Each structure stands twice: as structure tokens, then as C-alpha cells.
Amino acid sequence: MKKTLLVTAILASLVPTAHATVNVYKDDANQVDLYGRAYAAYIYQDGKDAKSDGRSDSYFRTGFKASSTLADDLTALGHIEMQFESRDNSDANSESKTRLMYAGLRNNLGQLTFGRNYAADEIIADWADAGTTNYSGNPALGNLNRQTNILKLEAKMLDDNLNLVAHVQPESSDDGSGDESQSSYAVGGVYGFDFGLELGATYTGVMTENYTANLDYDRSTILVAARYKLKGLTASIVGDSTSVDTPNTAAAKDANDWIAYEFSLAYSLDKLTGTVTYKQRDTDTLNDNTVDQTALGLAYKFNPNFRLVAEYVIDGVDGNEDQLHMAARYDF
């Protein structure tokens, strides 16, 4: 039975390697892997003489994935991921946060987990998050991203061509004070064809309540998506139809409904990758789009661990300024 010392593995992770994770412990039934990222970034955006034009967008991210065999076809698993951020010159303003923290069970059909995790709709929302820098994400879509208290079921069927996912989130405090809470549920799936095309859809219901103001804001979101891969080319589009119901307020019912979509195109040639993304949200009660962003990105990957990235973001919303993101990124 071979065991690897934790200290040795952490030191080894600082040396460039082709592996995405570093094994820090392994025996006949248990395994722990370490991974991480150092992202040193600078953002330039015109502050209009009222703010600084430049700021930091740097962070260090690290996580552990652990698994333990319970039976021939049953494995216990745990996952934790932390991030430490440096946004300006003051050490006092550096922040740390828990991105992921969940545990559960897995077999050859899928897995069931509970904790802080990606919501079910991320199974397709992530397709449009193809930019080269930290700018990206899903600003137009109504997806939930990472949430606390997520009970999530993931399953694979039809020779792994069909991926199904569902989650339930019981009432959970939004800010720790208990003044606001959120609960949600979602179901979705993705089917992959053997010629590079994937199709997906999700339905999400969100119930948010502000106890202090006695207001609730129920929301339902339908996402549909397509992604196509051909050699170095990846093209994706995610559409969003969201209905916002505010029955106990003075606002007109369904006044804040929106339609949104996010499009991404990425092409890789050897060590160089270029990306184009477009994100738009059109809200019913507003004449102009609340999100209207086009981004052009470029990444040069020296090896599987280290790359230089840049992205220019053109913001079409009135009053918003364009952004230039530049970063060095190291993954282990």
C-alpha cells in the first residue's frame, strides 16, 4: 500500500507539470487530489476623472477533491474550493471566499451531493462562458451559478450521451442576517450527438423573500442551448426566457420579464486561442438592453500550466465604459 505525503505533494505542485491535479494521498480505498490557479490580472477602464482607470482583478484559487470506496459500486466524495482575492493596493481589502463545499455519494449511474455547489442550470449556462479572462461569466442569463444548500442529482444514460441533472434548494439565508431568503429548484439535461453537436435545456424556479419589507419575488427561467465542436472550433449559444412575478408589490405583474442570449465562438490553433463572445438582455419595461457586451479575447498557452490572456470588452449600455483585461494564469 503506497501513501504520498501531503507536504511533498504541495511542494511538487509548484513545479510545472502536465497534470491538472496533484495526488496528495492515495491508498487502496481513499484518494485526495489538490488543484489550484494563480491569476494575476489588471483591468483598464476609463474612470471619467471620478475613479481610478486601473485596478487589480487577481486571485489565488485552490481546492481538494476526496473520494473513499464504500462498496464495489459506491463511493463517498467530498469537494472544497477556496478563493483568495486581491483587488487593490490595500491588504485590508483582500477577500477570501468559499466557492464550493459539498459531499455525497457516487456510483456508475451518477452522483447525489449536498452543500455549496453549482446549480443545475450551470450544465448549459457554462457553454457561453468561453472568454479568455475573468471578465466572462453569465451577466445576461438568469442562471444561479454557485449556491449554498444545494441537493443535486446528476445521472448519465444512453452510453453517457444523455446527461440529466436536478437540484432542490431549501429556504436559505441570502446574506447571513436572515432578513432575506432564497429557495430554488431546477431540472435539465444535455444530449450529445456523435458528430460534435450537443443540445440542452433547463427549467429553474426561484423564490426570494425579503422579510423586512414583506416582499417576495418569484422567478422562473427556461434556458435552451446548443454547442458544436469541430477540431479546434467551438461555437455555443444559450437562450434565456425569464418571467418575474411580484404579486404583492405595486409594480405591474410580469413587468420585469426578460429575454436574453449569450453567444460564444472559440478557435484554437496550436498554442493560440481566439474567442468572440456576445451577451444581451432585453427587459420588457426598458427601452434599451440592460446587458449588451461584446468581447474579443486572446490566449497564448506556453504549456498546460501557464498562459497569457487578454480580452477587450465593448459595453453597449449607455454610461458604461469599455474594459481591457490582461492577465497571467498558472494552473496546477
Short mmCIF file of C-alpha atoms in Angstrom, two decimals:
data_model
loop_
_atom_site.label_atom_id
_atom_site.label_comp_id
_atom_site.label_asym_id
_atom_site.label_seq_id
_atom_site.Cartn_x
_atom_site.Cartn_y
_atom_site.Cartn_z
CA MET A 1 0.00 0.00 0.00
CA LYS A 2 1.58 3.23 -1.19
CA LYS A 3 0.94 6.58 0.52
CA THR A 4 2.06 10.05 -0.59
CA LEU A 5 3.00 12.70 1.95
CA LEU A 6 0.95 15.91 1.81
CA VAL A 7 3.94 18.24 2.18
CA THR A 8 5.78 16.56 -0.66
CA ALA A 9 2.80 16.88 -2.98
CA ILE A 10 2.26 20.55 -2.22
CA LEU A 11 5.89 21.32 -2.99
CA ALA A 12 5.67 19.26 -6.16
CA SER A 13 2.63 21.26 -7.27
CA LEU A 14 4.83 24.34 -7.61
CA VAL A 15 6.83 22.68 -10.38
CA PRO A 16 5.35 22.88 -13.91
CA THR A 17 3.60 19.64 -14.84
CA ALA A 18 1.16 18.45 -17.46
CA HIS A 19 -1.29 17.11 -14.88
CA ALA A 20 -4.44 19.06 -13.97
CA THR A 21 -4.37 17.88 -10.35
CA VAL A 22 -1.80 16.65 -7.86
CA ASN A 23 -2.45 13.49 -5.88
CA VAL A 24 -1.64 14.17 -2.22
CA TYR A 25 -2.86 10.91 -0.68
CA LYS A 26 -3.83 7.52 -2.04
CA ASP A 27 -4.35 4.05 -0.66
CA ASP A 28 -6.50 1.07 -1.60
CA ALA A 29 -9.78 2.81 -0.69
CA ASN A 30 -9.10 6.55 -0.37
CA GLN A 31 -7.77 9.33 -2.57
CA VAL A 32 -7.23 13.09 -2.15
CA ASP A 33 -6.29 15.38 -5.06
CA LEU A 34 -5.16 19.00 -4.93
CA TYR A 35 -5.59 21.59 -7.69
CA GLY A 36 -5.31 25.36 -7.96
CA ARG A 37 -4.83 28.51 -10.00
CA ALA A 38 -2.86 31.73 -9.63
CA TYR A 39 -4.42 34.52 -11.70
CA ALA A 40 -2.56 37.85 -11.79
CA ALA A 41 -4.72 40.36 -13.67
CA TYR A 42 -5.03 44.05 -14.49
CA ILE A 43 -8.17 45.83 -15.73
CA TYR A 44 -8.11 49.18 -17.52
CA GLN A 45 -11.39 51.10 -17.72
CA ASP A 46 -11.91 54.86 -18.05
CA GLY A 47 -12.87 56.21 -14.63
CA LYS A 48 -14.03 59.57 -16.11
CA ASP A 49 -11.81 61.52 -13.67
CA ALA A 50 -14.00 60.29 -10.82
CA LYS A 51 -12.34 56.93 -10.29
CA SER A 52 -9.01 55.26 -10.98
CA ASP A 53 -8.65 53.98 -14.54
CA GLY A 54 -6.82 50.82 -13.47
CA ARG A 55 -7.47 48.12 -10.89
CA SER A 56 -6.42 44.62 -9.94
CA ASP A 57 -8.50 41.51 -10.59
CA SER A 58 -6.08 38.98 -9.13
CA TYR A 59 -6.86 35.87 -7.12
CA PHE A 60 -5.47 32.55 -5.96
CA ARG A 61 -7.81 29.54 -6.04
CA THR A 62 -7.21 26.12 -4.58
CA GLY A 63 -9.31 23.05 -3.91
CA PHE A 64 -9.32 19.46 -2.73
CA LYS A 65 -11.29 16.54 -4.17
CA ALA A 66 -11.55 13.46 -1.96
CA SER A 67 -13.14 10.06 -2.51
CA SER A 68 -13.48 6.89 -0.46
CA THR A 69 -14.67 3.50 -1.71
CA LEU A 70 -17.58 2.17 0.35
CA ALA A 71 -18.56 -0.84 -1.80
CA ASP A 72 -17.89 -2.26 -5.24
CA ASP A 73 -20.14 0.35 -6.88
CA LEU A 74 -20.49 3.03 -4.22
CA THR A 75 -18.07 5.87 -3.48
CA ALA A 76 -18.24 8.69 -0.94
CA LEU A 77 -16.93 12.02 -2.19
CA GLY A 78 -16.12 15.48 -0.89
CA HIS A 79 -15.06 18.69 -2.61
CA ILE A 80 -13.92 22.05 -1.24
CA GLU A 81 -12.68 25.05 -3.23
CA MET A 82 -11.47 28.36 -1.78
CA GLN A 83 -10.51 31.65 -3.42
CA PHE A 84 -8.34 34.47 -2.09
CA GLU A 85 -8.73 37.81 -3.91
CA SER A 86 -6.54 40.91 -4.22
CA ARG A 87 -8.50 43.80 -5.77
CA ASP A 88 -6.41 46.90 -4.87
CA ASN A 89 -3.31 48.13 -3.01
CA SER A 90 -4.75 47.60 0.48
CA ASP A 91 -4.18 44.29 2.23
CA ALA A 92 -7.25 45.08 4.33
CA ASN A 93 -9.46 44.86 1.25
CA SER A 94 -8.25 41.44 0.17
CA GLU A 95 -11.04 38.89 0.46
CA SER A 96 -11.43 35.15 0.79
CA LYS A 97 -14.49 33.08 -0.02
CA THR A 98 -15.69 29.51 -0.25
CA ARG A 99 -16.64 28.73 -3.84
CA LEU A 100 -17.55 25.07 -3.37
CA MET A 101 -18.09 22.81 -0.36
CA TYR A 102 -20.16 19.67 -0.75
CA ALA A 103 -20.21 15.95 -0.03
CA GLY A 104 -22.16 13.00 -1.33
CA LEU A 105 -22.28 9.57 -2.93
CA ARG A 106 -21.42 8.33 -6.43
CA ASN A 107 -21.92 5.12 -8.42
CA ASN A 108 -21.67 4.18 -12.08
CA LEU A 109 -25.06 5.82 -12.84
CA GLY A 110 -24.32 9.23 -11.33
CA GLN A 111 -23.99 11.08 -8.04
CA LEU A 112 -26.02 12.76 -5.28
CA THR A 113 -24.45 15.64 -3.34
CA PHE A 114 -25.40 18.34 -0.82
CA GLY A 115 -23.71 21.63 0.05
CA ARG A 116 -22.41 24.67 -1.77
CA ASN A 117 -22.35 23.67 -5.42
CA TYR A 118 -23.20 24.76 -8.94
CA ALA A 119 -26.93 24.89 -9.56
CA ALA A 120 -28.41 22.52 -12.13
CA ASP A 121 -28.72 25.21 -14.82
CA GLU A 122 -24.95 25.58 -14.97
CA ILE A 123 -24.88 22.40 -17.07
CA ILE A 124 -25.58 24.60 -20.13
CA ALA A 125 -25.04 28.17 -18.88
CA ASP A 126 -21.32 27.40 -18.73
CA TRP A 127 -21.24 26.87 -22.50
CA ALA A 128 -21.43 30.63 -23.13
CA ASP A 129 -18.68 31.37 -20.57
CA ALA A 130 -15.89 30.92 -23.11
CA GLY A 131 -13.88 34.14 -22.72
CA THR A 132 -10.17 34.02 -22.06
CA THR A 133 -10.15 36.18 -18.88
CA ASN A 134 -12.02 36.54 -15.60
CA TYR A 135 -14.38 39.07 -17.24
CA SER A 136 -16.62 36.33 -18.53
CA GLY A 137 -19.46 34.61 -16.70
CA ASN A 138 -23.16 34.93 -17.50
CA PRO A 139 -24.23 38.56 -16.92
CA ALA A 140 -27.25 38.30 -19.25
CA LEU A 141 -28.66 34.93 -18.19
CA GLY A 142 -30.82 34.32 -15.15
CA ASN A 143 -28.84 31.28 -14.05
CA LEU A 144 -27.94 30.68 -10.40
CA ASN A 145 -24.24 29.75 -10.72
CA ARG A 146 -22.98 28.58 -7.30
CA GLN A 147 -25.41 28.37 -4.38
CA THR A 148 -25.46 27.08 -0.82
CA ASN A 149 -27.65 24.20 0.44
CA ILE A 150 -27.97 22.58 -2.98
CA LEU A 151 -29.21 18.97 -3.02
CA LYS A 152 -28.10 17.93 -6.51
CA LEU A 153 -28.65 14.76 -8.51
CA GLU A 154 -26.59 14.05 -11.64
CA ALA A 155 -27.02 11.00 -13.86
CA LYS A 156 -25.73 9.67 -17.18
CA MET A 157 -27.73 7.43 -19.51
CA LEU A 158 -27.71 6.05 -23.06
CA ASP A 159 -23.99 5.22 -23.10
CA ASP A 160 -23.26 8.59 -21.43
CA ASN A 161 -24.78 10.50 -24.37
CA LEU A 162 -27.59 11.83 -22.14
CA ASN A 163 -26.70 13.81 -19.00
CA LEU A 164 -29.55 14.62 -16.60
CA VAL A 165 -29.37 16.97 -13.62
CA ALA A 166 -31.76 18.27 -10.97
CA HIS A 167 -31.44 20.24 -7.74
CA VAL A 168 -33.57 21.35 -4.80
CA GLN A 169 -32.52 24.24 -2.55
CA PRO A 170 -34.48 24.63 0.70
CA GLU A 171 -35.02 28.09 2.16
CA SER A 172 -31.58 29.63 2.74
CA SER A 173 -30.45 33.00 4.06
CA ASP A 174 -29.05 35.21 1.30
CA ASP A 175 -26.80 37.45 3.40
CA GLY A 176 -26.44 35.74 6.78
CA SER A 177 -28.77 38.16 8.57
CA GLY A 178 -31.91 36.15 7.89
CA ASP A 179 -33.68 39.24 6.50
CA GLU A 180 -33.74 37.76 3.01
CA SER A 181 -34.02 34.15 1.89
CA GLN A 182 -33.98 32.16 -1.31
CA SER A 183 -35.17 28.71 -2.29
CA SER A 184 -34.98 27.15 -5.74
CA TYR A 185 -35.39 24.04 -7.83
CA ALA A 186 -34.22 23.09 -11.32
CA VAL A 187 -34.23 20.22 -13.80
CA GLY A 188 -32.33 19.88 -17.05
CA GLY A 189 -30.45 17.71 -19.44
CA VAL A 190 -27.95 17.58 -22.29
CA TYR A 191 -27.83 15.16 -25.20
CA GLY A 192 -24.63 14.78 -27.20
CA PHE A 193 -24.56 13.50 -30.77
CA ASP A 194 -21.56 11.65 -32.19
CA PHE A 195 -20.85 14.36 -34.79
CA GLY A 196 -19.97 17.10 -32.29
CA LEU A 197 -23.38 18.67 -31.59
CA GLU A 198 -24.84 18.99 -28.08
CA LEU A 199 -28.34 20.21 -27.23
CA GLY A 200 -29.51 21.16 -23.74
CA ALA A 201 -32.37 22.71 -21.78
CA THR A 202 -33.12 23.57 -18.13
CA TYR A 203 -36.04 24.91 -16.13
CA THR A 204 -35.40 26.82 -12.89
CA GLY A 205 -37.79 28.21 -10.29
CA VAL A 206 -36.52 30.72 -7.72
CA MET A 207 -38.42 32.01 -4.68
CA THR A 208 -36.85 35.05 -2.97
CA GLU A 209 -38.39 36.74 0.06
CA ASN A 210 -37.48 39.97 1.86
CA TYR A 211 -38.93 39.60 5.36
CA THR A 212 -38.20 43.19 6.42
CA ALA A 213 -40.13 44.73 3.51
CA ASN A 214 -42.63 41.83 3.31
CA LEU A 215 -41.94 41.39 -0.40
CA ASP A 216 -41.41 38.27 -2.48
CA TYR A 217 -40.02 37.92 -5.98
CA ASP A 218 -40.71 34.59 -7.65
CA ARG A 219 -38.85 33.90 -10.89
CA SER A 220 -38.93 31.12 -13.48
CA THR A 221 -36.23 30.73 -16.10
CA ILE A 222 -36.04 28.49 -19.15
CA LEU A 223 -32.62 28.05 -20.75
CA VAL A 224 -32.09 26.35 -24.12
CA ALA A 225 -28.65 25.85 -25.64
CA ALA A 226 -26.65 24.35 -28.46
CA ARG A 227 -22.92 23.72 -28.73
CA TYR A 228 -20.93 22.42 -31.68
CA LYS A 229 -17.32 21.27 -31.68
CA LEU A 230 -15.22 20.57 -34.78
CA LYS A 231 -11.49 20.15 -34.32
CA GLY A 232 -10.26 23.48 -32.90
CA LEU A 233 -13.61 25.27 -33.29
CA THR A 234 -16.28 25.53 -30.57
CA ALA A 235 -19.50 27.53 -31.13
CA SER A 236 -22.17 27.93 -28.44
CA ILE A 237 -25.41 29.80 -27.93
CA VAL A 238 -27.59 29.90 -24.80
CA GLY A 239 -31.05 31.50 -24.82
CA ASP A 240 -32.98 32.63 -21.74
CA SER A 241 -36.69 33.34 -21.25
CA THR A 242 -37.39 34.59 -17.71
CA SER A 243 -40.65 35.52 -16.02
CA VAL A 244 -40.57 37.58 -12.80
CA ASP A 245 -43.73 37.52 -10.68
CA THR A 246 -44.11 40.20 -7.96
CA PRO A 247 -47.75 39.74 -6.85
CA ASN A 248 -47.61 41.70 -3.57
CA THR A 249 -45.99 44.90 -4.84
CA ALA A 250 -47.21 47.98 -6.62
CA ALA A 251 -45.27 47.03 -9.73
CA ALA A 252 -47.18 45.62 -12.65
CA LYS A 253 -47.18 41.84 -12.71
CA ASP A 254 -44.57 40.39 -15.09
CA ALA A 255 -43.23 43.91 -15.80
CA ASN A 256 -39.64 42.81 -15.35
CA ASP A 257 -39.69 39.75 -17.61
CA TRP A 258 -36.74 39.46 -19.96
CA ILE A 259 -35.33 37.66 -22.97
CA ALA A 260 -31.58 37.13 -23.13
CA TYR A 261 -28.97 35.20 -25.02
CA GLU A 262 -25.24 34.65 -24.87
CA PHE A 263 -23.11 33.56 -27.83
CA SER A 264 -19.51 32.39 -27.88
CA LEU A 265 -17.08 31.34 -30.58
CA ALA A 266 -13.62 29.96 -29.83
CA TYR A 267 -10.91 28.71 -32.16
CA SER A 268 -7.65 27.11 -31.07
CA LEU A 269 -4.62 26.70 -33.30
CA ASP A 270 -1.66 25.07 -31.63
CA LYS A 271 -0.90 27.23 -28.55
CA LEU A 272 -3.05 30.21 -29.56
CA THR A 273 -6.79 30.59 -28.87
CA GLY A 274 -9.06 33.40 -30.02
CA THR A 275 -12.58 34.00 -28.69
CA VAL A 276 -15.58 36.17 -29.51
CA THR A 277 -18.49 36.45 -27.06
CA TYR A 278 -21.70 38.45 -27.15
CA LYS A 279 -24.16 38.81 -24.24
CA GLN A 280 -27.52 40.62 -24.39
CA ARG A 281 -30.56 41.02 -22.12
CA ASP A 282 -33.76 42.79 -23.18
CA THR A 283 -36.09 43.62 -20.26
CA ASP A 284 -39.75 44.29 -21.03
CA THR A 285 -40.11 47.62 -19.20
CA LEU A 286 -36.90 49.18 -20.53
CA ASN A 287 -36.28 50.63 -23.97
CA ASP A 288 -32.57 49.74 -24.03
CA ASN A 289 -30.81 46.47 -23.28
CA THR A 290 -29.70 46.10 -19.65
CA VAL A 291 -26.79 43.90 -20.83
CA ASP A 292 -25.07 44.49 -24.17
CA GLN A 293 -21.47 43.26 -24.20
CA THR A 294 -19.13 42.12 -26.95
CA ALA A 295 -15.71 40.75 -26.03
CA LEU A 296 -12.67 39.80 -28.12
CA GLY A 297 -10.21 37.51 -26.36
CA LEU A 298 -6.79 36.03 -27.00
CA ALA A 299 -4.81 33.44 -25.06
CA TYR A 300 -1.32 32.03 -25.61
CA LYS A 301 -0.70 28.75 -23.77
CA PHE A 302 3.02 28.13 -23.19
CA ASN A 303 2.27 24.71 -21.70
CA PRO A 304 -0.73 23.06 -19.98
CA ASN A 305 0.01 25.08 -16.83
CA PHE A 306 0.91 28.63 -17.89
CA ARG A 307 -0.77 31.06 -20.28
CA LEU A 308 -1.02 34.78 -21.02
CA VAL A 309 -4.53 36.10 -21.71
CA ALA A 310 -6.16 39.35 -22.81
CA GLU A 311 -9.73 40.43 -23.57
CA TYR A 312 -11.25 43.68 -24.79
CA VAL A 313 -14.87 44.20 -23.70
CA ILE A 314 -17.11 46.56 -25.67
CA ASP A 315 -20.02 47.62 -23.45
CA GLY A 316 -23.03 48.94 -25.38
CA VAL A 317 -25.09 50.02 -22.34
CA ASP A 318 -25.32 53.83 -22.02
CA GLY A 319 -22.96 55.16 -19.36
CA ASN A 320 -20.79 52.05 -19.23
CA GLU A 321 -17.19 52.15 -20.40
CA ASP A 322 -15.23 49.55 -22.37
CA GLN A 323 -12.73 47.38 -20.47
CA LEU A 324 -9.32 45.90 -21.23
CA HIS A 325 -8.37 42.78 -19.23
CA MET A 326 -4.80 41.41 -19.17
CA ALA A 327 -3.56 38.51 -17.05
CA ALA A 328 -1.01 35.79 -16.48
CA ARG A 329 -2.53 32.49 -15.37
CA TYR A 330 -0.89 29.44 -13.82
CA ASP A 331 -2.87 26.24 -13.20
CA PHE A 332 -1.87 23.12 -11.34
#
